[in-house]
mmCIF file of C-alpha atoms in Angstrom:
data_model
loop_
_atom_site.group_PDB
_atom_site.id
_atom_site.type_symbol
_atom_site.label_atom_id
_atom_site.label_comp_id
_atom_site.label_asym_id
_atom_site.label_seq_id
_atom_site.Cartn_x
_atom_site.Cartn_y
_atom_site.Cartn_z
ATOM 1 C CA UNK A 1 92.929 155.525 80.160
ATOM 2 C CA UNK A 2 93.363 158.588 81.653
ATOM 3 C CA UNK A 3 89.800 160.650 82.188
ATOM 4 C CA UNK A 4 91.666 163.871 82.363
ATOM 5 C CA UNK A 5 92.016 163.326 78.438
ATOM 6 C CA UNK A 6 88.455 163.172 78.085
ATOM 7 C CA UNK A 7 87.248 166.443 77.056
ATOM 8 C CA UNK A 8 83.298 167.290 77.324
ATOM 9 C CA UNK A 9 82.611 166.990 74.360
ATOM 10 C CA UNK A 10 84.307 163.331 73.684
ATOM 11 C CA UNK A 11 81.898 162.569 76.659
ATOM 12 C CA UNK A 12 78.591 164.249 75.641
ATOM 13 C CA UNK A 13 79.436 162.329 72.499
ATOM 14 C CA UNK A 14 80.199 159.201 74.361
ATOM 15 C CA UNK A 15 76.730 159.199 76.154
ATOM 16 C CA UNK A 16 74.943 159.695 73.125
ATOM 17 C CA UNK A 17 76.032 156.541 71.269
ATOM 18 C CA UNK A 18 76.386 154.371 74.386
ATOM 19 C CA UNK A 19 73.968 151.821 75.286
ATOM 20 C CA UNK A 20 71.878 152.943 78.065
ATOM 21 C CA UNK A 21 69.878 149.150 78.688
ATOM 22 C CA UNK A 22 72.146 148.192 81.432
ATOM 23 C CA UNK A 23 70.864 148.658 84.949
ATOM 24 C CA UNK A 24 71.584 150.810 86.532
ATOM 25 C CA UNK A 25 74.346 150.194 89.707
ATOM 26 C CA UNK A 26 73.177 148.969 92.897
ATOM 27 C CA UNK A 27 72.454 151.091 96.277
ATOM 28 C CA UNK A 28 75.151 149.523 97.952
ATOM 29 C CA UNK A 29 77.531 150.559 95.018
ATOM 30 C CA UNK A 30 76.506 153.712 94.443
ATOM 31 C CA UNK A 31 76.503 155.188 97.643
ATOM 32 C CA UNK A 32 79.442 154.279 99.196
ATOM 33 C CA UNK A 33 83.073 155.414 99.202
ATOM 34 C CA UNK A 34 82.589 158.815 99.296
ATOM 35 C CA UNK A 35 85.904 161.180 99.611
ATOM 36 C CA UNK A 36 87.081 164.750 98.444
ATOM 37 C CA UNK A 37 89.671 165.194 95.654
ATOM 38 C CA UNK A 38 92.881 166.205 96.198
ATOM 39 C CA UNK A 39 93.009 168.759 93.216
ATOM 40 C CA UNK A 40 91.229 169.901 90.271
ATOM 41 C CA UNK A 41 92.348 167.373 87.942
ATOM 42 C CA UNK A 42 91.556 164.998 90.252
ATOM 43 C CA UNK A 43 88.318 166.446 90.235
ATOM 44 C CA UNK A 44 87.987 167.001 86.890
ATOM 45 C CA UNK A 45 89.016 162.881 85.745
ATOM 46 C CA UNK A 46 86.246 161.943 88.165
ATOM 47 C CA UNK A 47 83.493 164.039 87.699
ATOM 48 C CA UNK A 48 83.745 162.460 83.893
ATOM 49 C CA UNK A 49 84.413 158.999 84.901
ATOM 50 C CA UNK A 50 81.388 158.779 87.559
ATOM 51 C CA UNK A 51 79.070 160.819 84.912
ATOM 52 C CA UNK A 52 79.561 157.723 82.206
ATOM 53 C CA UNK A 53 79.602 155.083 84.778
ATOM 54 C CA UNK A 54 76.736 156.180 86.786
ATOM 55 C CA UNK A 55 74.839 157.477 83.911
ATOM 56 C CA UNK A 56 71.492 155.070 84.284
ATOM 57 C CA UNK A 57 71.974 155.806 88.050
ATOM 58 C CA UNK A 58 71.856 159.703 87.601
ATOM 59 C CA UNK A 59 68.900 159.549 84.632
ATOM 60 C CA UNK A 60 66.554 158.001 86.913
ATOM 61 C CA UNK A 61 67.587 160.338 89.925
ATOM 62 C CA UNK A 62 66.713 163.676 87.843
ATOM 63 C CA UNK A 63 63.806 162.037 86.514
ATOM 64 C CA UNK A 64 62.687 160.890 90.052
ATOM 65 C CA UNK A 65 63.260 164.431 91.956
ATOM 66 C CA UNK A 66 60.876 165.488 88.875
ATOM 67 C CA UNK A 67 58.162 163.007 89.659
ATOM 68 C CA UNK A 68 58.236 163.426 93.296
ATOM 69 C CA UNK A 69 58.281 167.369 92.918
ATOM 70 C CA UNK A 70 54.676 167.118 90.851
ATOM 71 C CA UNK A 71 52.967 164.253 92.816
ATOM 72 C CA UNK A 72 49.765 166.782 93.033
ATOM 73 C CA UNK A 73 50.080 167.742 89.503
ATOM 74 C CA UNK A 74 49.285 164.699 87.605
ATOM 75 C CA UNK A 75 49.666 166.891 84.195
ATOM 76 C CA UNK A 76 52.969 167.193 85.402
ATOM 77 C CA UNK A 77 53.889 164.153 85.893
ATOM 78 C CA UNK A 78 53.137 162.982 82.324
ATOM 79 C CA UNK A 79 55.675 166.469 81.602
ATOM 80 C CA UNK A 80 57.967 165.053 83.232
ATOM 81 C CA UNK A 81 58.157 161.869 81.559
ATOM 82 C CA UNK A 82 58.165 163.305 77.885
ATOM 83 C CA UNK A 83 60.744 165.271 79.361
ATOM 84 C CA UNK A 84 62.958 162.634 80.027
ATOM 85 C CA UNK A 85 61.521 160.439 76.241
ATOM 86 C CA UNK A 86 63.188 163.903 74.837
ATOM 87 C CA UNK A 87 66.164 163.341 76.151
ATOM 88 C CA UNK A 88 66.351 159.692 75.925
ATOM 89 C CA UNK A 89 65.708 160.279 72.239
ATOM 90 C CA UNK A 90 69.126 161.968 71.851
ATOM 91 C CA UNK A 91 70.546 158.747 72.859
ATOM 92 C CA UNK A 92 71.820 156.285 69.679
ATOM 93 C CA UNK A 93 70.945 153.200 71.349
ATOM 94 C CA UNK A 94 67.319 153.688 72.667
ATOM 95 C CA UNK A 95 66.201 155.723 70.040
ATOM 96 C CA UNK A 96 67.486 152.321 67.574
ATOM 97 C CA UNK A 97 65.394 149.948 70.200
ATOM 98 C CA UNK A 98 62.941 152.244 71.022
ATOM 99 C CA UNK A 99 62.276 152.424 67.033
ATOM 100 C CA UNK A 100 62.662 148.639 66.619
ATOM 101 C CA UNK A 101 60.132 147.645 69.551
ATOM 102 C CA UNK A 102 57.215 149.864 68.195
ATOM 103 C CA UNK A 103 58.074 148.459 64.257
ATOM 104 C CA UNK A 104 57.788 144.698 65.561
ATOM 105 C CA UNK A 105 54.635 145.825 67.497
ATOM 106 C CA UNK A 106 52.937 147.524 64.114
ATOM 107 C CA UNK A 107 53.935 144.514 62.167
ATOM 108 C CA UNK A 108 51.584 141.760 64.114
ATOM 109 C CA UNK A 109 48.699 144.072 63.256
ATOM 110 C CA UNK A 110 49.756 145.944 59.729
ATOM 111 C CA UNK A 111 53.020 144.057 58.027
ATOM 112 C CA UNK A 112 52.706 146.746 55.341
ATOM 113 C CA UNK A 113 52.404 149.441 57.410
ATOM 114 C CA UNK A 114 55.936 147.941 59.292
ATOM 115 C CA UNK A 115 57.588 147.999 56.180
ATOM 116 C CA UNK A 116 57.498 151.811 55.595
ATOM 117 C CA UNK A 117 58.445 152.261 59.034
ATOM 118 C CA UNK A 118 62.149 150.744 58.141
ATOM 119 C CA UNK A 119 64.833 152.933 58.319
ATOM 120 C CA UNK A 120 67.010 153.330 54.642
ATOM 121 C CA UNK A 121 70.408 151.965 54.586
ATOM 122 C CA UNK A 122 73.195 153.740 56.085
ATOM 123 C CA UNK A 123 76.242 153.587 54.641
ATOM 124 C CA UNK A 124 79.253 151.599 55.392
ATOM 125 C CA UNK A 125 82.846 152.767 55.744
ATOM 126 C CA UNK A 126 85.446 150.584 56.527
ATOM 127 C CA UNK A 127 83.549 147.767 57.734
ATOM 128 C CA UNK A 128 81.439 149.825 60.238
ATOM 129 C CA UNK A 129 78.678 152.082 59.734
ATOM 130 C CA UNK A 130 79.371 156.011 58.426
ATOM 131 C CA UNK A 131 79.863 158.108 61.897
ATOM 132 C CA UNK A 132 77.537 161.085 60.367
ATOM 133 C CA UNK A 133 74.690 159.026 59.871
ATOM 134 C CA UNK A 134 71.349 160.141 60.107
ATOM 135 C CA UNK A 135 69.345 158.457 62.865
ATOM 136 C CA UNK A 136 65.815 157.481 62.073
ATOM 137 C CA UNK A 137 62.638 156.268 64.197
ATOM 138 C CA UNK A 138 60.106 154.512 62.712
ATOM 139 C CA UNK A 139 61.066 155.402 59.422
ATOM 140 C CA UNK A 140 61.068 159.423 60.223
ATOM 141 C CA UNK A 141 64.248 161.288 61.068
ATOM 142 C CA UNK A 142 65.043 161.264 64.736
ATOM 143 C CA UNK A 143 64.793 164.971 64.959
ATOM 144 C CA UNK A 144 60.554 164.521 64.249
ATOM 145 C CA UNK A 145 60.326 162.911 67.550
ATOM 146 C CA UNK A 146 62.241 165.080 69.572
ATOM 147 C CA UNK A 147 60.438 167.922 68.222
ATOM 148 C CA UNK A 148 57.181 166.216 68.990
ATOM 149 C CA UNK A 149 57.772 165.098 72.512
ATOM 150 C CA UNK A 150 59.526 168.073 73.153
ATOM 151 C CA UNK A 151 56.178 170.252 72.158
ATOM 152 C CA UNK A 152 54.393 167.917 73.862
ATOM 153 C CA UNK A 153 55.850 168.586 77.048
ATOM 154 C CA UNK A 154 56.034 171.911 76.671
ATOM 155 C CA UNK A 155 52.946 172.710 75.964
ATOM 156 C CA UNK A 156 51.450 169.985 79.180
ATOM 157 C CA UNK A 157 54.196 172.221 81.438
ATOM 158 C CA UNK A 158 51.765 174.995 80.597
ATOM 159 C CA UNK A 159 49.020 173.515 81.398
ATOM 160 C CA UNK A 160 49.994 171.902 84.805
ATOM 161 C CA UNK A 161 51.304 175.896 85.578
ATOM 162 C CA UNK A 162 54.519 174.378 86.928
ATOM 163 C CA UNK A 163 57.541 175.243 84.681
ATOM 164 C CA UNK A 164 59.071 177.473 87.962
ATOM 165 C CA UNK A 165 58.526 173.847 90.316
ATOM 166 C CA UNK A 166 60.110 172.128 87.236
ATOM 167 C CA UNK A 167 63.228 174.399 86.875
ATOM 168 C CA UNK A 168 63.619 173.949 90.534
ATOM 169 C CA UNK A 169 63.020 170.591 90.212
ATOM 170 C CA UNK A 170 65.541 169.647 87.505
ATOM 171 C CA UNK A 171 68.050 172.509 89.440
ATOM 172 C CA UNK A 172 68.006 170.285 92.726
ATOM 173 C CA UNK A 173 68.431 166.768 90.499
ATOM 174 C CA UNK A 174 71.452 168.210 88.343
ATOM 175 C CA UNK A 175 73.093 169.850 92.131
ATOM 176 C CA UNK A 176 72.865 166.287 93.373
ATOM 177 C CA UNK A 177 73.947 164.561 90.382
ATOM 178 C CA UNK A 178 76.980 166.784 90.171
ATOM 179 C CA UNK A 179 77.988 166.710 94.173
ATOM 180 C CA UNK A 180 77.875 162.637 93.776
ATOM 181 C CA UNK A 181 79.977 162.555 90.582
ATOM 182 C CA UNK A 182 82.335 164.633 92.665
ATOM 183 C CA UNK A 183 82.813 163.023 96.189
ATOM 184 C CA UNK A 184 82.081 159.500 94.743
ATOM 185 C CA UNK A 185 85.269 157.472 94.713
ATOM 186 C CA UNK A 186 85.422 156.010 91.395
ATOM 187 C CA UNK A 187 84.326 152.106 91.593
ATOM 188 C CA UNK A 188 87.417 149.589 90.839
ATOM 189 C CA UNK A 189 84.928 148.238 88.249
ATOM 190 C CA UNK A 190 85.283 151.781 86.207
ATOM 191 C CA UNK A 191 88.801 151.480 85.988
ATOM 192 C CA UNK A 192 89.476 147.850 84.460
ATOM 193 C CA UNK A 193 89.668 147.138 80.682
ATOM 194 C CA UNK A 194 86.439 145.583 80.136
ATOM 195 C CA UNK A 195 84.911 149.156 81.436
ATOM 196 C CA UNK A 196 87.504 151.709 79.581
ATOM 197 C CA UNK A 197 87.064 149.195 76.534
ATOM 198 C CA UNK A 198 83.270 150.139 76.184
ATOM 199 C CA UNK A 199 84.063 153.879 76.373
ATOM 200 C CA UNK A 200 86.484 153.832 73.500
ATOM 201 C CA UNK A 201 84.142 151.750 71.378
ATOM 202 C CA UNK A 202 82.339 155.332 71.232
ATOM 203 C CA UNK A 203 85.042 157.885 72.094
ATOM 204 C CA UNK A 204 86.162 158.555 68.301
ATOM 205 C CA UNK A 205 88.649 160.498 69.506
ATOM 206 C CA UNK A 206 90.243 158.143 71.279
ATOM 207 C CA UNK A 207 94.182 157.085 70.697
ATOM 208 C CA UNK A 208 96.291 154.730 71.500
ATOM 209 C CA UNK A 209 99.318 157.376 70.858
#
């Protein structure tokens, strides 16, 4: 598979529906190998191949320069972290497990009240489910949560007086995300089948033409 193919989009998409349980990569792994590319579309395939591959890696990088940039602002801190449950929400996967953890934690205390927390039935198109469907947590539509965590956070940023530090912050963690996806040679382990195999299980676009 050839990442110059993948265009931003396919990836933003790509992250979204991907299943962000696995660790993430090991020290050893993730900092070694380090080289500059030859030429922009060298650049460009593995900028986009290290962003997927890395992903956990870089999500608890930004979310650590956050922590350790409010470690005197405890208001922040908590921010920070429903900053990053925002985020995570956009994500297919945890917001499905997320949603299924808290249902089977309702239903040893209130069975009834787990029952309205079920999602409806989505529907089914050719043997998998409908790409456009509408992702629920708890029983409410995905976009409740975000909004609420996103206020949330918002709101404790304006307490804490440290939206500037968090800008900063969150500037420094996306630099040093982006300067590793580009010097990082990409890992032998990103380029075999098994690996480009998961990334067209959610790259719609993807063709075999």
């Amino acid at each position: 598979m050839d990442w110059g193919n993948v265009t931003t989009e396919d990836l933003i998409d790509a992250l979204r529906e991907v299943d962000w349980s696995s660790p993430p990569r090991p020290p050893s792994e993730f900092f070694s190998r380090f080289a500059v590319p030859r030429s922009y579309s060298k650049w460009n395939s593995r900028i986009k191949c290290n962003l997927y591959y890395y992903r956990t890696n870089y999500f608890i990088l930004i979310v650590t320069v956050l922590i350790l940039g409010f470690l005197r602002r405890p208001l922040a801190i908590v921010a920070a972290i429903l900053t990053a449950l925002s985020i995570a929400f956009l994500n297919d996967s945890f917001a499905g497990t997320f949603s299924e953890k808290v249902t089977r934690t309702v239903r040893r205390f209130s069975p009834h009240l787990a029952a309205k927390m079920r999602p409806s039935l989505t529907p089914v198109i050719r043997g998998r489910p409908s790409s456009k469907r509408a992702i629920y947590i708890c029983g409410q539509p995905r976009w409740v949560f975000v909004l609420i965590s996103s206020s949330a956070c918002f709101f404790l940023w304006f307490l804490s007086a440290g939206l500037l530090n968090v800008l900063w912050a969150l500037a420094i963690g996306l630099l040093v995300t982006i300067l590793h996806a580009s010097f990082r040679t990409p890992n032998l382990k990103a380029r075999l089948n098994t690996f480009r195999e998961e990334f067209r299980a959610v790259w719609r676009n993807y063709s075999d033409l």
